[in-house]
JSON list of C-alpha atoms and ligand atoms in Angstrom, two decimals:
[
{"chain": "A", "resi": 730, "resn": "MET", "atom": "CA", "xyz": [32.79, 163.42, 35.69]},
{"chain": "A", "resi": 731, "resn": "ALA", "atom": "CA", "xyz": [34.90, 165.26, 33.16]},
{"chain": "A", "resi": 732, "resn": "GLN", "atom": "CA", "xyz": [34.23, 163.93, 29.68]},
{"chain": "A", "resi": 733, "resn": "ALA", "atom": "CA", "xyz": [37.59, 164.64, 28.12]},
{"chain": "A", "resi": 734, "resn": "THR", "atom": "CA", "xyz": [37.51, 165.26, 24.43]},
{"chain": "A", "resi": 735, "resn": "LEU", "atom": "CA", "xyz": [39.63, 162.95, 22.41]},
{"chain": "A", "resi": 736, "resn": "VAL", "atom": "CA", "xyz": [39.17, 164.84, 19.18]},
{"chain": "A", "resi": 737, "resn": "VAL", "atom": "CA", "xyz": [42.46, 166.35, 18.08]},
{"chain": "A", "resi": 738, "resn": "ASP", "atom": "CA", "xyz": [42.79, 169.10, 15.50]},
{"chain": "A", "resi": 739, "resn": "ILE", "atom": "CA", "xyz": [45.69, 168.17, 13.26]},
{"chain": "A", "resi": 740, "resn": "VAL", "atom": "CA", "xyz": [46.06, 171.38, 11.23]},
{"chain": "A", "resi": 741, "resn": "GLU", "atom": "CA", "xyz": [48.78, 172.67, 13.51]},
{"chain": "A", "resi": 742, "resn": "LEU", "atom": "CA", "xyz": [50.49, 169.28, 13.67]},
{"chain": "A", "resi": 743, "resn": "GLN", "atom": "CA", "xyz": [50.70, 168.98, 9.93]},
{"chain": "A", "resi": 744, "resn": "ARG", "atom": "CA", "xyz": [52.34, 172.34, 9.40]},
{"chain": "A", "resi": 745, "resn": "ARG", "atom": "CA", "xyz": [55.65, 170.91, 10.46]},
{"chain": "A", "resi": 746, "resn": "THR", "atom": "CA", "xyz": [56.55, 167.23, 10.55]},
{"chain": "A", "resi": 747, "resn": "GLY", "atom": "CA", "xyz": [57.73, 166.32, 14.00]},
{"chain": "A", "resi": 748, "resn": "THR", "atom": "CA", "xyz": [55.33, 168.62, 15.84]},
{"chain": "A", "resi": 749, "resn": "ARG", "atom": "CA", "xyz": [53.83, 166.73, 18.73]},
{"chain": "A", "resi": 750, "resn": "ARG", "atom": "CA", "xyz": [50.76, 167.09, 20.82]},
{"chain": "A", "resi": 751, "resn": "ARG", "atom": "CA", "xyz": [50.26, 165.33, 24.12]},
{"chain": "A", "resi": 752, "resn": "VAL", "atom": "CA", "xyz": [46.84, 163.90, 24.97]},
{"chain": "A", "resi": 753, "resn": "ASP", "atom": "CA", "xyz": [46.73, 163.06, 28.62]},
{"chain": "A", "resi": 754, "resn": "ALA", "atom": "CA", "xyz": [43.25, 162.33, 29.92]},
{"chain": "A", "resi": 755, "resn": "ARG", "atom": "CA", "xyz": [41.00, 160.37, 32.20]},
{"chain": "A", "resi": 756, "resn": "LEU", "atom": "CA", "xyz": [37.72, 159.59, 30.58]},
{"chain": "A", "resi": 757, "resn": "VAL", "atom": "CA", "xyz": [34.57, 157.60, 30.99]},
{"chain": "A", "resi": 758, "resn": "LEU", "atom": "CA", "xyz": [33.32, 155.84, 27.89]},
{"chain": "A", "resi": 759, "resn": "PRO", "atom": "CA", "xyz": [29.78, 154.53, 27.44]},
{"chain": "A", "resi": 760, "resn": "ASP", "atom": "CA", "xyz": [29.19, 151.06, 25.98]},
{"chain": "A", "resi": 761, "resn": "THR", "atom": "CA", "xyz": [32.26, 149.34, 27.32]},
{"chain": "A", "resi": 762, "resn": "GLU", "atom": "CA", "xyz": [30.65, 145.96, 27.83]},
{"chain": "A", "resi": 763, "resn": "VAL", "atom": "CA", "xyz": [30.97, 142.78, 25.83]},
{"chain": "A", "resi": 764, "resn": "GLY", "atom": "CA", "xyz": [28.59, 140.20, 27.22]},
{"chain": "A", "resi": 765, "resn": "GLU", "atom": "CA", "xyz": [29.61, 139.56, 30.82]},
{"chain": "A", "resi": 766, "resn": "ARG", "atom": "CA", "xyz": [32.92, 141.34, 30.38]},
{"chain": "A", "resi": 767, "resn": "SER", "atom": "CA", "xyz": [33.42, 145.07, 30.77]},
{"chain": "A", "resi": 768, "resn": "ILE", "atom": "CA", "xyz": [35.71, 147.98, 31.56]},
{"chain": "A", "resi": 769, "resn": "VAL", "atom": "CA", "xyz": [34.94, 148.85, 35.18]},
{"chain": "A", "resi": 770, "resn": "GLY", "atom": "CA", "xyz": [33.01, 152.13, 35.16]},
{"chain": "A", "resi": 771, "resn": "GLY", "atom": "CA", "xyz": [33.99, 152.62, 31.51]},
{"chain": "A", "resi": 772, "resn": "ALA", "atom": "CA", "xyz": [36.92, 154.53, 33.05]},
{"chain": "A", "resi": 773, "resn": "LEU", "atom": "CA", "xyz": [40.17, 154.78, 31.12]},
{"chain": "A", "resi": 774, "resn": "THR", "atom": "CA", "xyz": [43.33, 156.77, 31.49]},
{"chain": "A", "resi": 775, "resn": "VAL", "atom": "CA", "xyz": [45.17, 157.64, 28.31]},
{"chain": "A", "resi": 776, "resn": "ASP", "atom": "CA", "xyz": [48.57, 159.16, 27.81]},
{"chain": "A", "resi": 777, "resn": "PHE", "atom": "CA", "xyz": [49.23, 159.63, 24.13]},
{"chain": "A", "resi": 778, "resn": "VAL", "atom": "CA", "xyz": [51.53, 161.60, 21.90]},
{"chain": "A", "resi": 779, "resn": "VAL", "atom": "CA", "xyz": [50.03, 162.61, 18.56]},
{"chain": "A", "resi": 780, "resn": "GLU", "atom": "CA", "xyz": [52.39, 163.60, 15.79]},
{"chain": "A", "resi": 781, "resn": "ALA", "atom": "CA", "xyz": [52.46, 164.06, 12.05]},
{"chain": "A", "resi": 782, "resn": "ALA", "atom": "CA", "xyz": [54.61, 161.56, 10.24]},
{"chain": "A", "resi": 783, "resn": "THR", "atom": "CA", "xyz": [55.08, 160.66, 6.61]},
{"chain": "A", "resi": 784, "resn": "GLU", "atom": "CA", "xyz": [52.60, 157.79, 6.86]},
{"chain": "A", "resi": 785, "resn": "GLY", "atom": "CA", "xyz": [49.92, 159.95, 8.45]},
{"chain": "A", "resi": 786, "resn": "ILE", "atom": "CA", "xyz": [49.12, 160.99, 11.98]},
{"chain": "A", "resi": 787, "resn": "VAL", "atom": "CA", "xyz": [50.70, 158.63, 14.49]},
{"chain": "A", "resi": 788, "resn": "VAL", "atom": "CA", "xyz": [49.24, 158.14, 17.94]},
{"chain": "A", "resi": 789, "resn": "SER", "atom": "CA", "xyz": [51.49, 156.37, 20.40]},
{"chain": "A", "resi": 790, "resn": "GLY", "atom": "CA", "xyz": [51.61, 155.92, 24.13]},
{"chain": "A", "resi": 791, "resn": "ALA", "atom": "CA", "xyz": [49.64, 153.88, 26.59]},
{"chain": "A", "resi": 792, "resn": "MET", "atom": "CA", "xyz": [46.24, 153.50, 28.15]},
{"chain": "A", "resi": 793, "resn": "SER", "atom": "CA", "xyz": [45.01, 151.77, 31.26]},
{"chain": "A", "resi": 794, "resn": "GLY", "atom": "CA", "xyz": [41.89, 150.80, 33.09]},
{"chain": "A", "resi": 795, "resn": "VAL", "atom": "CA", "xyz": [40.36, 147.91, 35.00]},
{"chain": "A", "resi": 796, "resn": "SER", "atom": "CA", "xyz": [38.77, 144.96, 33.26]},
{"chain": "A", "resi": 797, "resn": "ARG", "atom": "CA", "xyz": [35.99, 142.86, 34.76]},
{"chain": "A", "resi": 798, "resn": "ALA", "atom": "CA", "xyz": [35.15, 139.34, 33.64]},
{"chain": "A", "resi": 799, "resn": "PRO", "atom": "CA", "xyz": [33.78, 136.23, 35.32]},
{"chain": "A", "resi": 800, "resn": "CYS", "atom": "CA", "xyz": [36.25, 133.71, 36.73]},
{"chain": "A", "resi": 801, "resn": "ARG", "atom": "CA", "xyz": [36.20, 130.69, 34.43]},
{"chain": "A", "resi": 802, "resn": "ARG", "atom": "CA", "xyz": [35.82, 128.32, 37.36]},
{"chain": "A", "resi": 803, "resn": "CYS", "atom": "CA", "xyz": [33.66, 129.99, 40.03]},
{"chain": "A", "resi": 804, "resn": "LEU", "atom": "CA", "xyz": [32.04, 132.68, 37.84]},
{"chain": "A", "resi": 805, "resn": "ASP", "atom": "CA", "xyz": [32.73, 135.44, 40.40]},
{"chain": "A", "resi": 806, "resn": "ASP", "atom": "CA", "xyz": [33.71, 138.77, 38.85]},
{"chain": "A", "resi": 807, "resn": "VAL", "atom": "CA", "xyz": [37.44, 139.21, 38.49]},
{"chain": "A", "resi": 808, "resn": "ASP", "atom": "CA", "xyz": [38.73, 142.80, 38.33]},
{"chain": "A", "resi": 809, "resn": "GLU", "atom": "CA", "xyz": [42.18, 143.24, 36.86]},
{"chain": "A", "resi": 810, "resn": "PRO", "atom": "CA", "xyz": [44.04, 146.42, 36.02]},
{"chain": "A", "resi": 811, "resn": "PHE", "atom": "CA", "xyz": [45.34, 146.48, 32.48]},
{"chain": "A", "resi": 812, "resn": "HIS", "atom": "CA", "xyz": [47.88, 148.60, 30.66]},
{"chain": "A", "resi": 813, "resn": "ILE", "atom": "CA", "xyz": [48.09, 148.65, 26.89]},
{"chain": "A", "resi": 814, "resn": "ASP", "atom": "CA", "xyz": [50.81, 150.06, 24.67]},
{"chain": "A", "resi": 815, "resn": "VAL", "atom": "CA", "xyz": [49.29, 151.95, 21.79]},
{"chain": "A", "resi": 816, "resn": "ARG", "atom": "CA", "xyz": [50.55, 152.77, 18.33]},
{"chain": "A", "resi": 817, "resn": "GLU", "atom": "CA", "xyz": [47.90, 153.61, 15.78]},
{"chain": "A", "resi": 818, "resn": "ILE", "atom": "CA", "xyz": [47.93, 155.50, 12.50]},
{"chain": "A", "resi": 819, "resn": "PHE", "atom": "CA", "xyz": [45.33, 157.88, 11.11]},
{"chain": "A", "resi": 820, "resn": "GLU", "atom": "CA", "xyz": [45.16, 158.48, 7.37]},
{"chain": "A", "resi": 821, "resn": "ARG", "atom": "CA", "xyz": [43.01, 160.36, 4.91]},
{"chain": "A", "resi": 822, "resn": "ARG", "atom": "CA", "xyz": [42.37, 157.08, 3.12]},
{"chain": "A", "resi": 823, "resn": "PRO", "atom": "CA", "xyz": [42.37, 154.57, 5.94]},
{"chain": "A", "resi": 824, "resn": "THR", "atom": "CA", "xyz": [42.83, 150.86, 5.38]},
{"chain": "A", "resi": 825, "resn": "GLU", "atom": "CA", "xyz": [39.90, 148.96, 6.82]},
{"chain": "A", "resi": 826, "resn": "GLY", "atom": "CA", "xyz": [40.90, 147.23, 10.03]},
{"chain": "A", "resi": 827, "resn": "GLU", "atom": "CA", "xyz": [44.42, 148.71, 10.02]},
{"chain": "A", "resi": 828, "resn": "THR", "atom": "CA", "xyz": [44.35, 152.49, 10.14]},
{"chain": "A", "resi": 829, "resn": "TRP", "atom": "CA", "xyz": [41.88, 155.13, 11.24]},
{"chain": "A", "resi": 830, "resn": "PRO", "atom": "CA", "xyz": [40.35, 158.04, 9.33]},
{"chain": "A", "resi": 831, "resn": "ILE", "atom": "CA", "xyz": [41.34, 161.71, 9.30]},
{"chain": "A", "resi": 832, "resn": "GLU", "atom": "CA", "xyz": [38.11, 163.65, 8.85]},
{"chain": "A", "resi": 833, "resn": "ASP", "atom": "CA", "xyz": [37.78, 167.43, 8.55]},
{"chain": "A", "resi": 834, "resn": "GLU", "atom": "CA", "xyz": [41.41, 167.86, 9.63]},
{"chain": "A", "resi": 835, "resn": "ARG", "atom": "CA", "xyz": [40.66, 166.17, 12.91]},
{"chain": "A", "resi": 836, "resn": "ILE", "atom": "CA", "xyz": [41.15, 162.74, 14.39]},
{"chain": "A", "resi": 837, "resn": "ASP", "atom": "CA", "xyz": [38.90, 161.16, 17.00]},
{"chain": "A", "resi": 838, "resn": "LEU", "atom": "CA", "xyz": [40.71, 158.88, 19.42]},
{"chain": "A", "resi": 839, "resn": "THR", "atom": "CA", "xyz": [37.53, 157.71, 21.16]},
{"chain": "A", "resi": 840, "resn": "PRO", "atom": "CA", "xyz": [36.76, 154.72, 18.92]},
{"chain": "A", "resi": 841, "resn": "VAL", "atom": "CA", "xyz": [40.43, 153.69, 19.05]},
{"chain": "A", "resi": 842, "resn": "VAL", "atom": "CA", "xyz": [40.47, 153.75, 22.82]},
{"chain": "A", "resi": 843, "resn": "ARG", "atom": "CA", "xyz": [37.22, 151.84, 23.08]},
{"chain": "A", "resi": 844, "resn": "GLU", "atom": "CA", "xyz": [38.26, 149.18, 20.60]},
{"chain": "A", "resi": 845, "resn": "LEU", "atom": "CA", "xyz": [41.67, 148.59, 22.15]},
{"chain": "A", "resi": 846, "resn": "ALA", "atom": "CA", "xyz": [40.19, 148.48, 25.63]},
{"chain": "A", "resi": 847, "resn": "LEU", "atom": "CA", "xyz": [37.53, 145.93, 24.65]},
{"chain": "A", "resi": 848, "resn": "LEU", "atom": "CA", "xyz": [40.09, 143.81, 22.82]},
{"chain": "A", "resi": 849, "resn": "SER", "atom": "CA", "xyz": [42.16, 143.68, 25.98]},
{"chain": "A", "resi": 850, "resn": "LEU", "atom": "CA", "xyz": [39.34, 142.19, 28.08]},
{"chain": "A", "resi": 851, "resn": "PRO", "atom": "CA", "xyz": [40.44, 138.77, 29.31]},
{"chain": "A", "resi": 852, "resn": "LEU", "atom": "CA", "xyz": [38.49, 135.89, 27.83]},
{"chain": "A", "resi": 853, "resn": "ALA", "atom": "CA", "xyz": [38.61, 133.46, 30.72]},
{"chain": "A", "resi": 854, "resn": "PRO", "atom": "CA", "xyz": [40.38, 134.82, 33.79]},
{"chain": "A", "resi": 855, "resn": "LEU", "atom": "CA", "xyz": [40.88, 133.07, 37.09]},
{"chain": "A", "resi": 856, "resn": "CYS", "atom": "CA", "xyz": [40.07, 134.85, 40.38]},
{"chain": "A", "resi": 857, "resn": "LEU", "atom": "CA", "xyz": [42.93, 132.95, 42.01]},
{"chain": "A", "resi": 858, "resn": "ASP", "atom": "CA", "xyz": [45.47, 130.61, 40.49]},
{"chain": "A", "resi": 859, "resn": "ASP", "atom": "CA", "xyz": [44.09, 127.84, 42.67]},
{"chain": "A", "resi": 860, "resn": "CYS", "atom": "CA", "xyz": [40.41, 128.78, 42.45]},
{"chain": "A", "resi": 861, "resn": "ALA", "atom": "CA", "xyz": [38.60, 125.60, 43.49]},
{"chain": "A", "resi": 862, "resn": "GLY", "atom": "CA", "xyz": [35.56, 126.27, 41.35]},
{"chain": "A", "resi": 863, "resn": "PRO", "atom": "CA", "xyz": [31.96, 126.75, 42.36]},
{"chain": "A", "resi": 864, "resn": "ASP", "atom": "CA", "xyz": [31.15, 127.34, 46.01]},
{"chain": "A", "resi": 865, "resn": "ALA", "atom": "CA", "xyz": [31.10, 123.87, 47.51]},
{"chain": "A", "resi": 866, "resn": "GLU", "atom": "CA", "xyz": [28.06, 124.64, 49.68]},
{"chain": "A", "resi": 867, "resn": "ARG", "atom": "CA", "xyz": [25.94, 126.35, 47.09]},
{"chain": "A", "resi": 868, "resn": "PHE", "atom": "CA", "xyz": [27.00, 124.25, 44.13]},
{"chain": "A", "resi": 869, "resn": "PRO", "atom": "CA", "xyz": [28.33, 120.93, 45.37]},
{"chain": "A", "resi": 870, "resn": "THR", "atom": "CA", "xyz": [30.43, 119.51, 42.60]},
{"chain": "A", "resi": 871, "resn": "GLY", "atom": "CA", "xyz": [29.30, 115.98, 43.50]},
{"chain": "A", "resi": 872, "resn": "LEU", "atom": "CA", "xyz": [25.75, 116.73, 42.40]},
{"chain": "A", "resi": 873, "resn": "ALA", "atom": "CA", "xyz": [26.76, 118.51, 39.25]},
{"chain": "A", "resi": 874, "resn": "GLU", "atom": "CA", "xyz": [28.66, 115.54, 37.93]},
{"chain": "A", "resi": 875, "resn": "GLU", "atom": "CA", "xyz": [27.21, 112.24, 36.90]},
{"chain": "A", "resi": 876, "resn": "PRO", "atom": "CA", "xyz": [27.96, 109.57, 39.46]},
{"chain": "A", "resi": 877, "resn": "GLU", "atom": "CA", "xyz": [30.43, 107.15, 38.00]},
{"chain": "A", "resi": 878, "resn": "GLU", "atom": "CA", "xyz": [28.59, 104.06, 36.86]},
{"chain": "A", "resi": 879, "resn": "PRO", "atom": "CA", "xyz": [30.27, 100.77, 37.57]},
{"chain": "A", "resi": 880, "resn": "GLU", "atom": "CA", "xyz": [30.77, 98.65, 34.45]},
{"chain": "A", "resi": 881, "resn": "ALA", "atom": "CA", "xyz": [27.69, 96.45, 34.23]},
{"chain": "A", "resi": 882, "resn": "ASP", "atom": "CA", "xyz": [29.28, 93.11, 33.31]},
{"chain": "A", "resi": 883, "resn": "GLU", "atom": "CA", "xyz": [32.82, 92.30, 32.29]},
{"chain": "A", "resi": 884, "resn": "SER", "atom": "CA", "xyz": [31.75, 91.43, 28.75]},
{"chain": "A", "resi": 885, "resn": "PRO", "atom": "CA", "xyz": [28.05, 91.19, 28.16]},
{"chain": "A", "resi": 886, "resn": "LEU", "atom": "CA", "xyz": [27.25, 87.91, 26.45]},
{"chain": "A", "resi": 887, "resn": "ASP", "atom": "CA", "xyz": [26.27, 88.18, 22.87]},
{"chain": "A", "resi": 888, "resn": "PRO", "atom": "CA", "xyz": [23.38, 85.73, 22.48]},
{"chain": "A", "resi": 889, "resn": "ARG", "atom": "CA", "xyz": [24.63, 84.63, 19.02]},
{"chain": "A", "resi": 890, "resn": "TRP", "atom": "CA", "xyz": [27.98, 83.57, 20.46]},
{"chain": "A", "resi": 891, "resn": "ALA", "atom": "CA", "xyz": [26.22, 81.89, 23.35]},
{"chain": "A", "resi": 892, "resn": "VAL", "atom": "CA", "xyz": [24.29, 79.72, 20.91]},
{"chain": "A", "resi": 893, "resn": "LEU", "atom": "CA", "xyz": [27.43, 78.95, 18.94]},
{"chain": "A", "resi": 894, "resn": "ASP", "atom": "CA", "xyz": [29.22, 77.92, 22.14]},
{"chain": "A", "resi": 895, "resn": "ALA", "atom": "CA", "xyz": [26.41, 75.60, 23.02]},
{"chain": "A", "resi": 896, "resn": "LEU", "atom": "CA", "xyz": [26.42, 74.03, 19.54]},
{"chain": "A", "resi": 897, "resn": "THR", "atom": "CA", "xyz": [30.13, 73.52, 19.57]},
{"chain": "A", "resi": 898, "resn": "PHE", "atom": "CA", "xyz": [29.95, 71.89, 22.92]},
{"chain": "A", "resi": 899, "resn": "GLU", "atom": "CA", "xyz": [27.17, 69.60, 21.82]},
{"chain": "A", "resi": 900, "resn": "ASP", "atom": "CA", "xyz": [29.07, 68.73, 18.65]},
{"chain": "A", "resi": 901, "resn": "ALA", "atom": "CA", "xyz": [32.17, 67.95, 20.66]},
{"chain": "A", "resi": 902, "resn": "ALA", "atom": "CA", "xyz": [30.16, 65.89, 23.09]},
{"chain": "A", "resi": 903, "resn": "GLY", "atom": "CA", "xyz": [28.52, 64.07, 20.18]},
{"chain": "A", "resi": 904, "resn": "ASP", "atom": "CA", "xyz": [31.97, 63.29, 18.70]},
{"chain": "A", "resi": 905, "resn": "ASP", "atom": "CA", "xyz": [33.11, 61.85, 22.02]},
{"chain": "A", "resi": 906, "resn": "GLN", "atom": "CA", "xyz": [30.10, 59.63, 22.14]},
{"chain": "A", "resi": 907, "resn": "ARG", "atom": "CA", "xyz": [30.75, 58.15, 18.74]},
{"chain": "B", "resi": 2092, "resn": "LIG", "atom": "ZN1", "xyz": [37.25, 131.66, 40.82]}
]
């Protein structure tokens, strides 16, 4: 397992604007899990170009790997290859949440790669477009759901109205008798 270094010295790059450096690596990152979702094996392939630009050091290119997350219906693991286009900027005074830091004339691409990979994990994938849900034998859907209760009575009698009905009837009957 070759742990490729993703730390790039930028001294050379900054000597002349437009100088590029290619970072082409397969790496295995630790801590690539978010709950039940993960990067399979923590393995990622990156193919970046690093160059000095007026706004800072620009890293562009692509990265790929395989995501794993439980199917939202049957909960089986779903493995899906992913491919992400990357364009990130490193600055001496980074903007929180937008750009990354240049420290000691070097940039470290590792946190960038990890963050982008984890952000790409699918939230609720499906193993198959027509996944039927839980295994019918192990988890019969009929038992999981409440049996449908038939409506008890059409309109349950409100005792107050029942009394009123009776009174009205008696009144009417009394009127007839008069
Ligand atoms: Zn499924």
